[in-house]
mmCIF file of C-alpha atoms in Angstrom:
data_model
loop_
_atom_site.group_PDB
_atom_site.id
_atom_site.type_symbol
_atom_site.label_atom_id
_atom_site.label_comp_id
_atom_site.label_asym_id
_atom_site.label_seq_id
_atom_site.Cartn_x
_atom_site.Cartn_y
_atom_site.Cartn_z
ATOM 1 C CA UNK T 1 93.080 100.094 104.855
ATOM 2 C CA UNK T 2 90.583 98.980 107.455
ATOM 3 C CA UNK T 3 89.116 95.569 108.067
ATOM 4 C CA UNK T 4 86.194 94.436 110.301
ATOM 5 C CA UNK T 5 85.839 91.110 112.357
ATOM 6 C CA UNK T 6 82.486 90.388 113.310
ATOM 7 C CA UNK T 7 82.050 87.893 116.141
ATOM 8 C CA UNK T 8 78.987 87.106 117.914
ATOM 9 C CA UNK T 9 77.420 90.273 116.559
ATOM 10 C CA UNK T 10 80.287 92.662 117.640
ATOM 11 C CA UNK T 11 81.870 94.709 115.018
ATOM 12 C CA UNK T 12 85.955 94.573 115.788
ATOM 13 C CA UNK T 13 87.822 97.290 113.759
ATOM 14 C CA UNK T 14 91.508 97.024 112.569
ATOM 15 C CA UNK T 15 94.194 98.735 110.435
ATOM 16 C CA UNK T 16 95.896 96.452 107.630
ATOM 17 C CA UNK T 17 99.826 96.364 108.472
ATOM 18 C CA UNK T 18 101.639 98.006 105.085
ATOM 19 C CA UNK T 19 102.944 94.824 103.957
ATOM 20 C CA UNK T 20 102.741 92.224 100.765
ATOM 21 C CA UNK T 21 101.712 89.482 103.091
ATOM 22 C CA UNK T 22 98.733 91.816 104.520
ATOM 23 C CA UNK T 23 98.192 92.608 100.951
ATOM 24 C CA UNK T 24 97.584 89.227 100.003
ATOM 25 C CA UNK T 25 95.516 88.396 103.183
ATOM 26 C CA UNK T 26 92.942 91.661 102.412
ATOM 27 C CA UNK T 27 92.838 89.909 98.722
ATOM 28 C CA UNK T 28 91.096 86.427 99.997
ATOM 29 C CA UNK T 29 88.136 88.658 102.305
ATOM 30 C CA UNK T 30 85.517 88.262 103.088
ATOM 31 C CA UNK T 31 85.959 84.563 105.287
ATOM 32 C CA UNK T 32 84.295 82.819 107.166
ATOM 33 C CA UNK T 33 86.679 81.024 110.213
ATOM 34 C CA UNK T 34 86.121 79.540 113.015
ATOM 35 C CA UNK T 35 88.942 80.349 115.646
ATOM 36 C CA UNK T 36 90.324 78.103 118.093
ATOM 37 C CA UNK T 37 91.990 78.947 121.106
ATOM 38 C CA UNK T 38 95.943 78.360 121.554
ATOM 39 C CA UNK T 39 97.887 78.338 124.761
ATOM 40 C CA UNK T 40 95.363 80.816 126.827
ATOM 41 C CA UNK T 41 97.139 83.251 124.740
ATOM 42 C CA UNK T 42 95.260 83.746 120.731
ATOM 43 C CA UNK T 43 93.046 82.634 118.602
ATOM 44 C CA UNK T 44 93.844 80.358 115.373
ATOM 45 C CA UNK T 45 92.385 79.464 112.666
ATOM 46 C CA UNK T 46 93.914 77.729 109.586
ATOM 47 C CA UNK T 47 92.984 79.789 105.984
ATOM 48 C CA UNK T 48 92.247 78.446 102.855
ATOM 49 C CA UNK T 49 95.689 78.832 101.367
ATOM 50 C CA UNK T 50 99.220 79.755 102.081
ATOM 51 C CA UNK T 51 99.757 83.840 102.251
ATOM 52 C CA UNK T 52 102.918 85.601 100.243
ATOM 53 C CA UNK T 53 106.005 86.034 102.813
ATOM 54 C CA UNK T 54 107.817 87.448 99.889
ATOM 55 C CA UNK T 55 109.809 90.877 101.869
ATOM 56 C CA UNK T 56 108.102 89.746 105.297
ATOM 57 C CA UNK T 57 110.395 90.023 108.063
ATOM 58 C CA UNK T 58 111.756 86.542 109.840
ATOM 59 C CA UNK T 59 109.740 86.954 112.896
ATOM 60 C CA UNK T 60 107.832 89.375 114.977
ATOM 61 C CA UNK T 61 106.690 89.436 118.734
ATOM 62 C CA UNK T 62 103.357 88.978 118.591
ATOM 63 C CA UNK T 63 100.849 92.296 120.807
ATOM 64 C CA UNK T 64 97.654 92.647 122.139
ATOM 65 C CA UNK T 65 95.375 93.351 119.662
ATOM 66 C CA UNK T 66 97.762 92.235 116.717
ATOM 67 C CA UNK T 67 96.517 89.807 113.673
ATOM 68 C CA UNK T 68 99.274 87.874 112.535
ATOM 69 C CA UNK T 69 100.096 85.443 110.118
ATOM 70 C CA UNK T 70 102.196 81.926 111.197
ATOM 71 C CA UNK T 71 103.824 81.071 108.031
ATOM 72 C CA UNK T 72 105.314 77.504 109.400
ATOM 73 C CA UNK T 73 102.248 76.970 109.874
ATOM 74 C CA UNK T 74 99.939 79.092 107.559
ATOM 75 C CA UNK T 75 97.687 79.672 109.884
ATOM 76 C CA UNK T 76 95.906 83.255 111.320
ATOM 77 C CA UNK T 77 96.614 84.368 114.598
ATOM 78 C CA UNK T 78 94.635 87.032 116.799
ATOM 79 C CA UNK T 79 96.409 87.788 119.907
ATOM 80 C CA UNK T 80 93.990 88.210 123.148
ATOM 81 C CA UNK T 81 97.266 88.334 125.010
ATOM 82 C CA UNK T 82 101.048 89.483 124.900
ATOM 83 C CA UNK T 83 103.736 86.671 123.518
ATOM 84 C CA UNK T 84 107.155 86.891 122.907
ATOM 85 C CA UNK T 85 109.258 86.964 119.730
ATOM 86 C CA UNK T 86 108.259 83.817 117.160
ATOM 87 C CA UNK T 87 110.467 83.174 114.122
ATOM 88 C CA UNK T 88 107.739 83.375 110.980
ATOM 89 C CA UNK T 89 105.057 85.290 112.570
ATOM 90 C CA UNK T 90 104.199 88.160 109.845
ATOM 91 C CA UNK T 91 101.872 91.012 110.911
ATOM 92 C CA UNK T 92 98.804 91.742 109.294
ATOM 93 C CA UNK T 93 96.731 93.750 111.235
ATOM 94 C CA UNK T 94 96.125 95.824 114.058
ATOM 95 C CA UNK T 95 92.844 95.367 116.378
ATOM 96 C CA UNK T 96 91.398 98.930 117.534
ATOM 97 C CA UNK T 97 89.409 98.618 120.907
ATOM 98 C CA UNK T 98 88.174 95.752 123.139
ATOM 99 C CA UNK T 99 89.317 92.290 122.596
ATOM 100 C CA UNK T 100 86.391 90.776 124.856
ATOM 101 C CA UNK T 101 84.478 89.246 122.150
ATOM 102 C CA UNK T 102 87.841 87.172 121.885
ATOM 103 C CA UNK T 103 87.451 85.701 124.925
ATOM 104 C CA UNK T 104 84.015 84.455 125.359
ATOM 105 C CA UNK T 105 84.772 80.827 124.375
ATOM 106 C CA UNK T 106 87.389 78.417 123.342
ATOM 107 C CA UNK T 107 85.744 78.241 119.660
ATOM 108 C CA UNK T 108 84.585 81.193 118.108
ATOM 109 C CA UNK T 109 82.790 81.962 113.974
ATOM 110 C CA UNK T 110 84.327 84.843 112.965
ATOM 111 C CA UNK T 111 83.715 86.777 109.673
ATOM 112 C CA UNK T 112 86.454 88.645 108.493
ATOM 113 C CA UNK T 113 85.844 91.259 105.817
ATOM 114 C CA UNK T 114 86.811 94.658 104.495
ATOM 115 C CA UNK T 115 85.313 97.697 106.364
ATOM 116 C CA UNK T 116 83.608 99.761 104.495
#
């Protein structure tokens, strides 16, 4: 399945990870978030409840490009940036293309939906 981020006007597209927390995250779209920036490294933003981990692997290292899910935390994550291995970080998607609409400004709006 494919989502879309919109930010700033730019269409971002990405491929839903095959998993029950991805699932559950493609189940609460379309949103509205606005994205903070986190150690000069991704983009968070908290959502408006806690996502399934039920089957989700105990950590993943988090890409370029990758939408994740922090479950300590239960926030979204969209890396601009490579980071290492983090204990609770589920992925969720895949971004395809350019990640410069990322990193125009600390805060971002971003609208989240499915692609059509």
């Amino acid at each position: 399945m494919k989502i879309q981020l919109v930010v700033k006007g730019e269409r971002l597209s990405a491929t839903l990870a095959d998993n029950r927390t991805a699932r559950d995250f493609y189940a609460l779209l379309p949103q509205r978030l606005t994205l903070k920036d986190y150690a000069q490294t991704e983009k968070i933003a908290y959502l408006p409840r806690k996502l399934t981990t039920d089957s989700a692997p105990e950590g993943a290292k988090g890409r370029l490009g990758d939408v994740c899910y922090y479950a300590p935390w239960g926030n979204l994550a969209i890396f601009y940036r490579d980071f290492g291995y983090a204990a609770g970080l589920i992925p969720l998607a895949h971004i395809d293309g350019d990640l410069g609409a990322l990193t125009m400004a600390d805060s971002l709006e971003v609208v989240i939906e499915a692609a059509e």
